[in-house]
Coordinates of C-alpha atoms and ligand atoms in Angstrom, one line a residue:
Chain A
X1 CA 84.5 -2.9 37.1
X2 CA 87.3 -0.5 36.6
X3 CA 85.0 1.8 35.1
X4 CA 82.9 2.4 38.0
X5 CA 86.0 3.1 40.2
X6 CA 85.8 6.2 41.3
X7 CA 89.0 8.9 40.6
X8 CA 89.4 11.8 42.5
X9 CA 89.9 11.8 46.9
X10 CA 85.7 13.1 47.0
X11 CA 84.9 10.2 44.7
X12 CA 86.3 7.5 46.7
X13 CA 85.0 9.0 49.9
X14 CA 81.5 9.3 48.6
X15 CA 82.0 5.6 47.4
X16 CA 83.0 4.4 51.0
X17 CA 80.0 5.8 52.6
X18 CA 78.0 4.4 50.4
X19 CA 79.7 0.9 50.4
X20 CA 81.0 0.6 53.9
X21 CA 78.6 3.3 55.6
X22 CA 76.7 1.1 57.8
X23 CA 79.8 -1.2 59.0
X24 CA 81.9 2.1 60.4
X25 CA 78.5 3.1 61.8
X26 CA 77.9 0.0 63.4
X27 CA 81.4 0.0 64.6
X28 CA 80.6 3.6 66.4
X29 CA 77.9 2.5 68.2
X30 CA 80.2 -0.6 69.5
X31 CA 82.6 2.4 70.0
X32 CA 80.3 4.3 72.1
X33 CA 78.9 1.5 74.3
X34 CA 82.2 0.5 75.1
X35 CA 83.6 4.1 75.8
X36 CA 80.0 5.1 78.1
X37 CA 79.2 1.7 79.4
X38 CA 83.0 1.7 80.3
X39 CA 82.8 4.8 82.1
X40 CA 80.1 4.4 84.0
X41 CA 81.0 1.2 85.4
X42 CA 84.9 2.7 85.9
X43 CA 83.4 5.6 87.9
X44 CA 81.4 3.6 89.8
X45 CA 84.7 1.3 90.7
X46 CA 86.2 4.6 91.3
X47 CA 84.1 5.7 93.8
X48 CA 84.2 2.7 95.9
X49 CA 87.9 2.9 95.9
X50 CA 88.2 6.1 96.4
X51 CA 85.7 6.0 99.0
X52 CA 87.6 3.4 100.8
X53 CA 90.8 5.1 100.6
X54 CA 89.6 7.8 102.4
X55 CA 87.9 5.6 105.3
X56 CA 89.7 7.6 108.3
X57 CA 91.2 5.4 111.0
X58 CA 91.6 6.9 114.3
X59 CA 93.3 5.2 118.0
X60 CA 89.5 4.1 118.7
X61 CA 89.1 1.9 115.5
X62 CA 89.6 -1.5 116.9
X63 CA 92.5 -3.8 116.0
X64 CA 90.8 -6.2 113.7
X65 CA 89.1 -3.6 111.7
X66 CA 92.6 -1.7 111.6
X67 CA 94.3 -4.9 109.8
X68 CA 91.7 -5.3 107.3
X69 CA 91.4 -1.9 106.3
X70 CA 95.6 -1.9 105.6
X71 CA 94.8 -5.1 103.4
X72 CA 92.0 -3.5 101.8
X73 CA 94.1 -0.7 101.2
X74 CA 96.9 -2.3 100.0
X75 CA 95.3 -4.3 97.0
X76 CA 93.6 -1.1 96.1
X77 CA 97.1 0.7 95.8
X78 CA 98.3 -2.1 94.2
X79 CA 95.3 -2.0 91.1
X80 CA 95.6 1.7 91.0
X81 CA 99.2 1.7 90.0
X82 CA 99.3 -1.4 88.1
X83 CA 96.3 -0.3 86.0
X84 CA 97.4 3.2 85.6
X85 CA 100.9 1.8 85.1
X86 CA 100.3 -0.5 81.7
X87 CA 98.7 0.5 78.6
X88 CA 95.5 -0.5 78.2
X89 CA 96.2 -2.4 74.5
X90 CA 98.9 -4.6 76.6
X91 CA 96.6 -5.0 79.6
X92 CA 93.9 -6.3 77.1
X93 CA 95.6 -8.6 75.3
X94 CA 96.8 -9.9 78.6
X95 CA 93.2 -10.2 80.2
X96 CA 91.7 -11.7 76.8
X97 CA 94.4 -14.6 76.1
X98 CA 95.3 -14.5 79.8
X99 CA 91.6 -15.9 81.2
X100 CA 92.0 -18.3 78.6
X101 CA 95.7 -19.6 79.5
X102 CA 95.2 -19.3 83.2
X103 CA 91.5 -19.5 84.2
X104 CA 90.1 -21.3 81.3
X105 CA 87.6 -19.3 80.4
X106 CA 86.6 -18.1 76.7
X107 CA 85.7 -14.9 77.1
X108 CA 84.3 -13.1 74.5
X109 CA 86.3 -10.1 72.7
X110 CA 83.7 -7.7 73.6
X111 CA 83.2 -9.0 77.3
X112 CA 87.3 -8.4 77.8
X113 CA 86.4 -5.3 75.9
X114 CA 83.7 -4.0 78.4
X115 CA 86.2 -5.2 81.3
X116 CA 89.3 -3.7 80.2
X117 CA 87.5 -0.4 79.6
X118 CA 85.8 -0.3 83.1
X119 CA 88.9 -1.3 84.8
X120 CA 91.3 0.5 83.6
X121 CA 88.8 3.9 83.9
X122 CA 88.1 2.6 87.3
X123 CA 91.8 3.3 88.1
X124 CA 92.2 6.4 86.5
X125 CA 88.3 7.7 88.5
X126 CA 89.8 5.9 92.2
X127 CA 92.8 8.7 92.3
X128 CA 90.3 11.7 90.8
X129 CA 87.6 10.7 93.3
X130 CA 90.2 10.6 96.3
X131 CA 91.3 13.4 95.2
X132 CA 87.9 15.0 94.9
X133 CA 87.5 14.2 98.5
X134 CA 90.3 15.3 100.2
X135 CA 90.1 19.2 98.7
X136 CA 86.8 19.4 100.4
X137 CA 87.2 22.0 103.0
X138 CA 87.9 20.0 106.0
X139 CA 85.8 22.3 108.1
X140 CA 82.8 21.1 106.6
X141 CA 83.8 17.6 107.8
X142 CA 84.3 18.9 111.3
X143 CA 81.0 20.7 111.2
X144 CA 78.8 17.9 110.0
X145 CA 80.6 15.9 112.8
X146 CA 79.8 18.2 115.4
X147 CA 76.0 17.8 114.8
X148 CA 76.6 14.1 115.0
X149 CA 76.8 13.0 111.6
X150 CA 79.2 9.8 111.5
X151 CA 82.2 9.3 108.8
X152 CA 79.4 7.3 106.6
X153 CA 77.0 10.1 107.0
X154 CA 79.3 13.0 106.4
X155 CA 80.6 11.5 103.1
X156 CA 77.0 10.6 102.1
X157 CA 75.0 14.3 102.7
X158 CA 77.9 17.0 102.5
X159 CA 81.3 15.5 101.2
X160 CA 80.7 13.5 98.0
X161 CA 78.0 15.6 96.5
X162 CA 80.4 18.4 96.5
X163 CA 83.5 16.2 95.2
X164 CA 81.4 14.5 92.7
X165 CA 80.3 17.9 91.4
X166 CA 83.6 18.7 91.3
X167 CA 84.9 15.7 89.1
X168 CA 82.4 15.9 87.0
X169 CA 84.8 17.8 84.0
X170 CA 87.0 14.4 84.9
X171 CA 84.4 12.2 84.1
X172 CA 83.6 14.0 80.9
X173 CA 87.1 14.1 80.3
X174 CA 87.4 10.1 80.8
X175 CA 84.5 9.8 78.7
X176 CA 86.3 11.6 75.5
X177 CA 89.7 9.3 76.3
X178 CA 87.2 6.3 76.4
X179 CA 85.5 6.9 72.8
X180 CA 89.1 7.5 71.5
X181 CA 91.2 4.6 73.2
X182 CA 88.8 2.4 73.0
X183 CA 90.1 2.0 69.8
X184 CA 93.3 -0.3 70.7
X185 CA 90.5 -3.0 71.7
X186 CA 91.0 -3.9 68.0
X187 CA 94.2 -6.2 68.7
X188 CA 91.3 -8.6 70.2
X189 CA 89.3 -8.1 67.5
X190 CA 86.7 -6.3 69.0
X191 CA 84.7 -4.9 66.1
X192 CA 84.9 -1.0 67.2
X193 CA 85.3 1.7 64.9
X194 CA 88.4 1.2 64.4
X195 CA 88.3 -2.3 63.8
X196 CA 85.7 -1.7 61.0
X197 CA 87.5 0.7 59.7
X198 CA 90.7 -1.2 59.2
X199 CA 88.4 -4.2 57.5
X200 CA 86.9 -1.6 55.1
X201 CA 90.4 0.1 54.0
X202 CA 91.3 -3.3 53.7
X203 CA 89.9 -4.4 50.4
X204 CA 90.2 -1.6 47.9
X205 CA 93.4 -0.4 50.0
X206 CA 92.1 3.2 50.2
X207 CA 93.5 3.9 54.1
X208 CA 93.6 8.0 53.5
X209 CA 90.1 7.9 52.5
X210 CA 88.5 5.6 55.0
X211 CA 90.6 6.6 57.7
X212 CA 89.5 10.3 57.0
X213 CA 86.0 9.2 57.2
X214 CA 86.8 7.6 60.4
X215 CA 88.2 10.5 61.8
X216 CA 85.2 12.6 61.1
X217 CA 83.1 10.0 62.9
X218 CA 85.4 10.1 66.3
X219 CA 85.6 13.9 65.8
X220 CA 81.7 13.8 65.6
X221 CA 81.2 11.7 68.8
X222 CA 83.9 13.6 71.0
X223 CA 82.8 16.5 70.4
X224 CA 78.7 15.9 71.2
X225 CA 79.6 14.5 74.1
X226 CA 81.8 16.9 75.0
X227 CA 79.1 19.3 74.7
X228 CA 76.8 17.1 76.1
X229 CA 79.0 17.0 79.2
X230 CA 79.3 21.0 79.1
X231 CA 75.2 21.4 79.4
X232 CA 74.9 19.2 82.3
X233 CA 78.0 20.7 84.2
X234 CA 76.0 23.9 83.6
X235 CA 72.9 22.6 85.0
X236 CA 74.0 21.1 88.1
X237 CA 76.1 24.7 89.0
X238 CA 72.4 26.1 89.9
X239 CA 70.8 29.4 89.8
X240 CA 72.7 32.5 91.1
X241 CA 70.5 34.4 93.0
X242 CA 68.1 33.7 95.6
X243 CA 64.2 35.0 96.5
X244 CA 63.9 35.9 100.2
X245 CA 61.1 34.1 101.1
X246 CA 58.4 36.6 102.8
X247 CA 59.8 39.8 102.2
X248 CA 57.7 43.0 101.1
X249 CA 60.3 43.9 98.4
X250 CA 59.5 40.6 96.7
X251 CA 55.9 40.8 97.2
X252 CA 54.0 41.8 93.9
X253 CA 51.7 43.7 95.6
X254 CA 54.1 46.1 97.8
X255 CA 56.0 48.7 97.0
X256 CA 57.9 47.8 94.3
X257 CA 55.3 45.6 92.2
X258 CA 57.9 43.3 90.0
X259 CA 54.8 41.5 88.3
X260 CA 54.4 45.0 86.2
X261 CA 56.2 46.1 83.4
X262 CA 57.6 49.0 85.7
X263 CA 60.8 47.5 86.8
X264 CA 61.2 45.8 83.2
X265 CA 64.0 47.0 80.8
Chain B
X1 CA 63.8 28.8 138.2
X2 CA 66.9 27.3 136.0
X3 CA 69.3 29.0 138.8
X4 CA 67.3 26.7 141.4
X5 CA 68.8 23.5 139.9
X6 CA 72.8 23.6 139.2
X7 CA 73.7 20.3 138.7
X8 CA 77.3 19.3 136.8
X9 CA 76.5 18.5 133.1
X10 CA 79.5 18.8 132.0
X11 CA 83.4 17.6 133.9
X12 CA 86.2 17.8 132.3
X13 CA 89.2 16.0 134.7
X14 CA 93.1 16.6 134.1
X15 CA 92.5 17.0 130.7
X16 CA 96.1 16.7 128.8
X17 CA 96.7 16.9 125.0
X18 CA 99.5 16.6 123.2
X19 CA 100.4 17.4 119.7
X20 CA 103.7 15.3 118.7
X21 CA 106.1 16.6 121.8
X22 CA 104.5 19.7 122.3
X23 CA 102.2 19.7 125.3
X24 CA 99.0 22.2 124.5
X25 CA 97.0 22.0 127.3
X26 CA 98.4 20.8 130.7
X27 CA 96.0 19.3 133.3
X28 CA 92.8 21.6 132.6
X29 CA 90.1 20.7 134.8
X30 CA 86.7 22.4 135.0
X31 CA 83.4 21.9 135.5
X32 CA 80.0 23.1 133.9
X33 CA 76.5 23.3 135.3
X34 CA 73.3 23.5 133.7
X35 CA 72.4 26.8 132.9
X36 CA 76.2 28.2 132.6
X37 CA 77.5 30.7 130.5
X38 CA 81.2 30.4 130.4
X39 CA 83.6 32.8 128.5
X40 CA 86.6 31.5 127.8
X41 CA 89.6 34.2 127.6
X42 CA 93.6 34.2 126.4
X43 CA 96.2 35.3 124.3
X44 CA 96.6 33.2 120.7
X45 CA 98.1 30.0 120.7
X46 CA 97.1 29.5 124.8
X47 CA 95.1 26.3 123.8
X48 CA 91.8 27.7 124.0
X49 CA 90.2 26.6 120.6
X50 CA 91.9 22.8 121.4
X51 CA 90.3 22.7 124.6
X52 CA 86.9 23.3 123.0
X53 CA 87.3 20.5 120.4
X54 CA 88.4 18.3 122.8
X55 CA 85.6 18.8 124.4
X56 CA 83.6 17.4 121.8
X57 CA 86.0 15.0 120.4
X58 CA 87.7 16.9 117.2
X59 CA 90.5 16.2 118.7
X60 CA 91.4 13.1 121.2
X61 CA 92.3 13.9 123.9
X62 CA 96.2 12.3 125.4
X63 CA 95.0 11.4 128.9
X64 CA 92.2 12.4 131.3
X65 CA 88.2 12.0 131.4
X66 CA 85.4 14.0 129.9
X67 CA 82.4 13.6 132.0
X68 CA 78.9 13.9 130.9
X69 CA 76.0 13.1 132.1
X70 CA 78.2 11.0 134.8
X71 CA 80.0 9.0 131.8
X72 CA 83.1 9.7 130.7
X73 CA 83.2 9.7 127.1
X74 CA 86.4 8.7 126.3
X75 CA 85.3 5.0 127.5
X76 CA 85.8 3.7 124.3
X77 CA 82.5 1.7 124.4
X78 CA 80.5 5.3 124.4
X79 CA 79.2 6.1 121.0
X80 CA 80.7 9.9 120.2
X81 CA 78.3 10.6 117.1
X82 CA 75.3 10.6 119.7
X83 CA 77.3 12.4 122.3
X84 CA 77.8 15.3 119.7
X85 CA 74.5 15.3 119.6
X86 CA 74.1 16.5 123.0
X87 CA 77.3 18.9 122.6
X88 CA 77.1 21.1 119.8
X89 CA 79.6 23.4 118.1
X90 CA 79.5 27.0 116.8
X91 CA 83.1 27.6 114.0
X92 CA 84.8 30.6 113.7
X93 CA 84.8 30.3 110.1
X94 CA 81.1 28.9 110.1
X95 CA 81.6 25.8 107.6
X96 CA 78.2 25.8 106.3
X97 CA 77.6 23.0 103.7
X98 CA 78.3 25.0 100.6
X99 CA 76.2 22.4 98.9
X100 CA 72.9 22.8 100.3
X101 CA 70.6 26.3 100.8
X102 CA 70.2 27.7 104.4
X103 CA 67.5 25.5 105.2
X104 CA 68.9 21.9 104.3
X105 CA 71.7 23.2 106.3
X106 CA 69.4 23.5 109.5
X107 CA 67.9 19.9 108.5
X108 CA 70.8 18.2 107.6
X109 CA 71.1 16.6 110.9
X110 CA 67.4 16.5 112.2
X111 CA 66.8 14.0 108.9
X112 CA 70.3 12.4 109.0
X113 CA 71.1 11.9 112.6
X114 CA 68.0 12.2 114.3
X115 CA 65.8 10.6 111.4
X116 CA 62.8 12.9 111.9
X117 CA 60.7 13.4 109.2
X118 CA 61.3 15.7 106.3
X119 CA 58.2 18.1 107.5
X120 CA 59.3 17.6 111.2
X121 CA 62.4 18.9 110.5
X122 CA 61.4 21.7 108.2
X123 CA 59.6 22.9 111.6
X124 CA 62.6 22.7 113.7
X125 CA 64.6 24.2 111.4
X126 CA 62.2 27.4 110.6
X127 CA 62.2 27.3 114.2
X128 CA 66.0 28.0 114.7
X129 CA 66.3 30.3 111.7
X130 CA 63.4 32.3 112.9
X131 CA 65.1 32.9 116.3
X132 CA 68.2 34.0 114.4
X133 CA 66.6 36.1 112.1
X134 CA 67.2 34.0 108.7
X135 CA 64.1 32.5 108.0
X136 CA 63.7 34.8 104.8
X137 CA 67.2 33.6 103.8
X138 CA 66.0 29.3 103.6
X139 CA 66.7 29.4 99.6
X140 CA 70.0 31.3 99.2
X141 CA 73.2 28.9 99.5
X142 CA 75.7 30.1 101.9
X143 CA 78.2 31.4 99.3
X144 CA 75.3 34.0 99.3
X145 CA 75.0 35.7 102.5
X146 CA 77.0 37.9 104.4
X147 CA 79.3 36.5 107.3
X148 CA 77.0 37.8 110.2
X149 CA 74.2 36.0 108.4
X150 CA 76.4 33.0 107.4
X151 CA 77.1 32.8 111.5
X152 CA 73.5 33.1 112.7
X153 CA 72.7 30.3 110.0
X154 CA 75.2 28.1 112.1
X155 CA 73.8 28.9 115.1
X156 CA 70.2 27.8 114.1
X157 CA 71.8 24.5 112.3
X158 CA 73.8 23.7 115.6
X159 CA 70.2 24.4 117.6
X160 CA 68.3 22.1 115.3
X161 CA 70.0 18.9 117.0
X162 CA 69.0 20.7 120.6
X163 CA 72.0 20.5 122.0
X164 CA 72.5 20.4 125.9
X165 CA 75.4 22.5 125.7
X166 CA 77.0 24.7 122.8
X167 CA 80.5 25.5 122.6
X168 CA 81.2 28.5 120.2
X169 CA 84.9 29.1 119.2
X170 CA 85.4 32.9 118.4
X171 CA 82.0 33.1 116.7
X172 CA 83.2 37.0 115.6
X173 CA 86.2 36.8 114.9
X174 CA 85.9 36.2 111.1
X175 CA 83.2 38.9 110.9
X176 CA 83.8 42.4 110.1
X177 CA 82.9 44.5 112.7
X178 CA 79.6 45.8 111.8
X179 CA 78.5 42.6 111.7
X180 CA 79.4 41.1 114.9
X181 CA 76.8 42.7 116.4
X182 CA 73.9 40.8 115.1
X183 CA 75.8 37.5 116.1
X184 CA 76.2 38.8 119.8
X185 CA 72.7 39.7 119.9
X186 CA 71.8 36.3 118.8
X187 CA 73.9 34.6 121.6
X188 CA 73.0 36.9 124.1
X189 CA 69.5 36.1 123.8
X190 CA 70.3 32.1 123.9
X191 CA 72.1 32.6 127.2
X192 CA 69.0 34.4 128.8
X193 CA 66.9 31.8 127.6
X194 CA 69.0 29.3 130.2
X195 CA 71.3 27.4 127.0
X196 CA 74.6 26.1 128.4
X197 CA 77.6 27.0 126.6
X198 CA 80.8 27.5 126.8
X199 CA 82.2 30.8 124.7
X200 CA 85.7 31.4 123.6
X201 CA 86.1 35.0 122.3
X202 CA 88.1 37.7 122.3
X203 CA 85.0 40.2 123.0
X204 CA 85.7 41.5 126.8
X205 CA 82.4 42.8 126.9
X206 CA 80.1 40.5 125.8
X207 CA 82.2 37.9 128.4
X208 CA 81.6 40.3 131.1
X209 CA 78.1 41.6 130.4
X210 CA 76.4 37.8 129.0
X211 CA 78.7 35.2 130.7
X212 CA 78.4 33.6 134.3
X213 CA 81.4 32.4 134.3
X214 CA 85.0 33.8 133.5
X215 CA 87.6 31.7 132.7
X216 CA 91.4 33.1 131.6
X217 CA 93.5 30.5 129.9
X218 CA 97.6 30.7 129.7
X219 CA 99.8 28.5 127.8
X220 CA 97.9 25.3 128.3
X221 CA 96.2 25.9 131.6
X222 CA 93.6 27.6 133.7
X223 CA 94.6 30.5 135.4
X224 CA 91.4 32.3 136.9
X225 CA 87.8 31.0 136.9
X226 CA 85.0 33.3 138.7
X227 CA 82.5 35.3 138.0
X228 CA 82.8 38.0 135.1
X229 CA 83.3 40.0 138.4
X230 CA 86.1 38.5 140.5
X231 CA 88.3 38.3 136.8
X232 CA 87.7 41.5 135.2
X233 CA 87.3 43.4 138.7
X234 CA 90.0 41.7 140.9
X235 CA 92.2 39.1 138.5
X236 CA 94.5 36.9 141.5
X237 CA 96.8 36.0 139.1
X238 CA 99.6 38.7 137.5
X239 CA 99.3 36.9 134.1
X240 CA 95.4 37.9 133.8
X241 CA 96.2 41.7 135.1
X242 CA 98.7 41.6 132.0
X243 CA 96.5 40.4 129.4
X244 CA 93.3 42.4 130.7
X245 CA 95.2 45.3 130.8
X246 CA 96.3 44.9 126.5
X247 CA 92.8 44.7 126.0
X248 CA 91.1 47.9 128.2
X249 CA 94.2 49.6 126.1
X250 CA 92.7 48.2 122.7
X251 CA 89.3 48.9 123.7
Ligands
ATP301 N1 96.6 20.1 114.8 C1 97.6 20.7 115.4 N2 98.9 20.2 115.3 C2 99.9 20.7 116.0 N3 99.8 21.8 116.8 C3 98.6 22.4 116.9 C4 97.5 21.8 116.2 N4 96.4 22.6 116.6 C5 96.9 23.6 117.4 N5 98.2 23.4 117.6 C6 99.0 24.3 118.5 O1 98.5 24.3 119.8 C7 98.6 25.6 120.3 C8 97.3 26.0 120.8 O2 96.5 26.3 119.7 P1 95.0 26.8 119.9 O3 94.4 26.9 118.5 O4 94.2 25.9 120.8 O5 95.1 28.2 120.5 P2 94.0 29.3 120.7 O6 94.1 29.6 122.2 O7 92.7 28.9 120.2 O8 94.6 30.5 119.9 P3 93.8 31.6 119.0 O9 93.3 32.6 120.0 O10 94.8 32.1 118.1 O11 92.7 30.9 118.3 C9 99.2 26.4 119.3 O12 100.6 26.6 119.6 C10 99.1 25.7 118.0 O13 100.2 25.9 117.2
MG302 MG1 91.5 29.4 118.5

């Protein structure tokens, strides 16, 4: 068996791929379920939270609604900070262990996984999106007011497309943090990249080596989706001019024909 | 025939507003008909812009009654969204929706508030822009245009919900000055076609030419309302001779 070992750093790297290939492959797609499914559902919690912490209350909002609204607001406070207080590797060992101590329930390692993630991004996306909100140009509030739009309304047509184009970079950004972190998710045993990778160096002790390999795997998915992220930021911006709609100058057969090669260069 | 019939629309009663323990405007009372166009006149900081938001609820007002249509609006059963409806508003620094064109500007509230059809609304808002001049414009987004053009896009979005009355806080003001002319044309034509609105602006002679009415605020309250006439020709009160006279110095 000895024989077969391989020697040199490339050997032993060519020798994991081959041998452990498809496990730290497997263990990237975990990876990259958790870090987009994760995301998605944290922005989604983040924009209902952010949302509601932005719900205006003025002298006319009546009493009762007043009182629930500071409760409302309260627990969300209180889950921002807490969430965005604690790691996440403490916060999932407490959720997986913790629902079985306290609520009795065996939750899987990936479920806790899937929860964690979400949770913990939803905190982070809550403050972004309020944020987002609030540095919308308040005059565009008042003005879609004015020609009767109510709060739902206004948010709905002119304030959150424009804060969620905004935070769009965020999200992107959350994503990257997501692929990467997702990797503490292996103290529950949650068989992520990271995970597999540890199993692999595991039994011919070659950490450098498999570890580089795994490196060149999170490098790999960071940085597609980082670019990924880029293209569609690009493509939501828009075009940056405009045709006037009935005018001569535009019109291909007036005075300045722009369906000829005349005007090309 | 829209001189025949000058019914109050529009009452505004001992209007007070406070901000913290500053008192801004101080027992304004007023009252509009159909058909009026009322300039609104002072010197910065007299409360003119807070008056107009009050008016259509931007800001609440401390104590007194808005009435319209014989209701006062500050009843707190009344439902404001549809009163703005009826009471639109022209910005100074035009707040277009940066994140639609020209045209889903002008729709925005036909579809959203009024829930007309998309194609409905596309009428009524080719409507507006074509009576402002912009209806070659409906694809650029407003970070394209020009201020004068941003303005008369506005205008036409604030038309679209036909509202009974318009209130216009210094339309121009933001404008450079070869600009400011389209937008004055633009209102000047809606007040001949009988709109109500209520103006404030600092541009003495489009109040006296276009208005009806003349009305010359002072820290927080009304001191002259006549006819573009009885203010500019004969001011009562020593405080308007004052600040008319800065102005035909300016001018
Ligand atoms: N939101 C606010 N909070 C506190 N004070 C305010 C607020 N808005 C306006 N004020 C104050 O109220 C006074 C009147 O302001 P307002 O904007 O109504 O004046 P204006 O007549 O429109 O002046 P201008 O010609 O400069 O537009 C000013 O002293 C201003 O500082
Ligand atoms: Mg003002």
């Amino acid at each position: 068996m000895a024989a077969d070992m391989p020697t040199t750093f490339f050997g032993w790297v060519v020798f994991i791929i081959n041998q452990y290939g498809s496990a730290l492959l497997q263990g990237a797609g975990v990876t990259l379920m958790l870090a987009i499914v994760g995301t998605l559902i944290g922005c989604i919690i983040g924009l209902l939270v952010g949302i509601v912490q932005t719900v205006p209350v003025t002298e006319r909002t009546n009493t009762g609604l007043k009182i629930l609204n500071k409760i409302v607001q309260f627990i969300f406070a209180a889950y921002v900070e807490i969430f965005r207080g604690t790691p996440m590797i403490v916060q999932a060992m407490v959720v997986y262990y913790g629902s079985m101590a306290v609520f009795d329930i065996d939750m899987s390692a990936m479920l806790a996984g899937f929860l964690v993630v979400s949770v913990n991004t939803g905190a982070y996306m809550a403050e972004t999106v309020r944020g987002g909100i609030i540095s919308i140009d308040k005059g565009q509030t008042e003005a879609a007011m004015a020609i009767g739009m109510n709060h739902f309304q206004t948010m709905y047509t002119v304030v959150l497309p424009q804060a969620l184009k905004n935070i769009m970079p965020q999200i992107g950004n959350n994503l990257i943090i997501n692929i990467k972190d997702t990797s503490v998710l292996n103290v529950i045993s949650v068989t992520e990249l990271y995970f597999a990778s540890k199993s692999a160096a595991g039994v011919y002790y070659r950490y450098f080596e498999v570890f580089f390999v795994t490196c060149v795997i999170y490098f790999i998915m960071t940085f597609a989706a980082s670019r990924l992220l880029r293209y569609f930021e690009k493509r939501m911006a828009g075009s940056a001019d405009y045709q006037l709609v009935g005018d001569p100058m535009a019109d291909p057969t007036g005075i300045f024909p722009n369906n000829t090669k005349m005007g090309g260069k | 025939m829209a001189t025949a019939k000058k019914q109050p629309i529009l009452e505004v009663k001992h209007l007070v507003k406070y901000f913290g323990e500053r008192e801004i405007l101080k027992d304004i009372d007023f009252t509009v008909e159909q058909g009026n166009v009322i300039s609104v006149i002072g010197a910065s900081g007299s409360g003119k812009s807070t008056m107009l938001r009050c008016i259509n609820l931007l800001e609440m007002p401390t104590s007194g009654e808005i009435v319209f249509e014989g209701k006062n609006i500050l009843d707190l059963s009344n439902n404001i969204a549809l009163y703005r409806t009826k009471v639109g508003m022209v910005f100074q620094s035009f707040n277009l929706f940066s994140n639609m064109t020209v045209l889903q500007n002008c729709m925005a509230s036909p579809v959203t508030v009024l829930k007309r059809k998309k194609e409905e609304a596309r009428q009524i808002a080719m409507k507006y822009l074509e009576k402002v001049g912009m209806e070659q414009y409906i694809n650029a987004r407003p970070d394209q245009l020009s201020g004068g053009q941003k303005q008369r896009v506005a205008i036409a979005r604030a038309l679209a919900i036909k509202p009974q009355i318009l209130l216009f806080d210094e339309p121009t003001s933001a404008l450079d000055p070869q600009m400011v002319g389209e937008v004055l044309g633009v209102m000047r034509e809606l007040a001949e076609e009988g709109l109500t609105m209520i103006i404030v602006t600092h541009e003495m002679a489009f109040a006296r030419d276009v208005s009806t009415r003349v009305i010359y605020m002072a820290d927080g309250v009304i001191v002259e309302d006549g006819t573009p006439q009885e203010v500019f020709g004969n001011p009562k009160n020593e405080k308007t001779k004052d600040f008319l006279a800065r102005f035909t110095q300016n001018a």
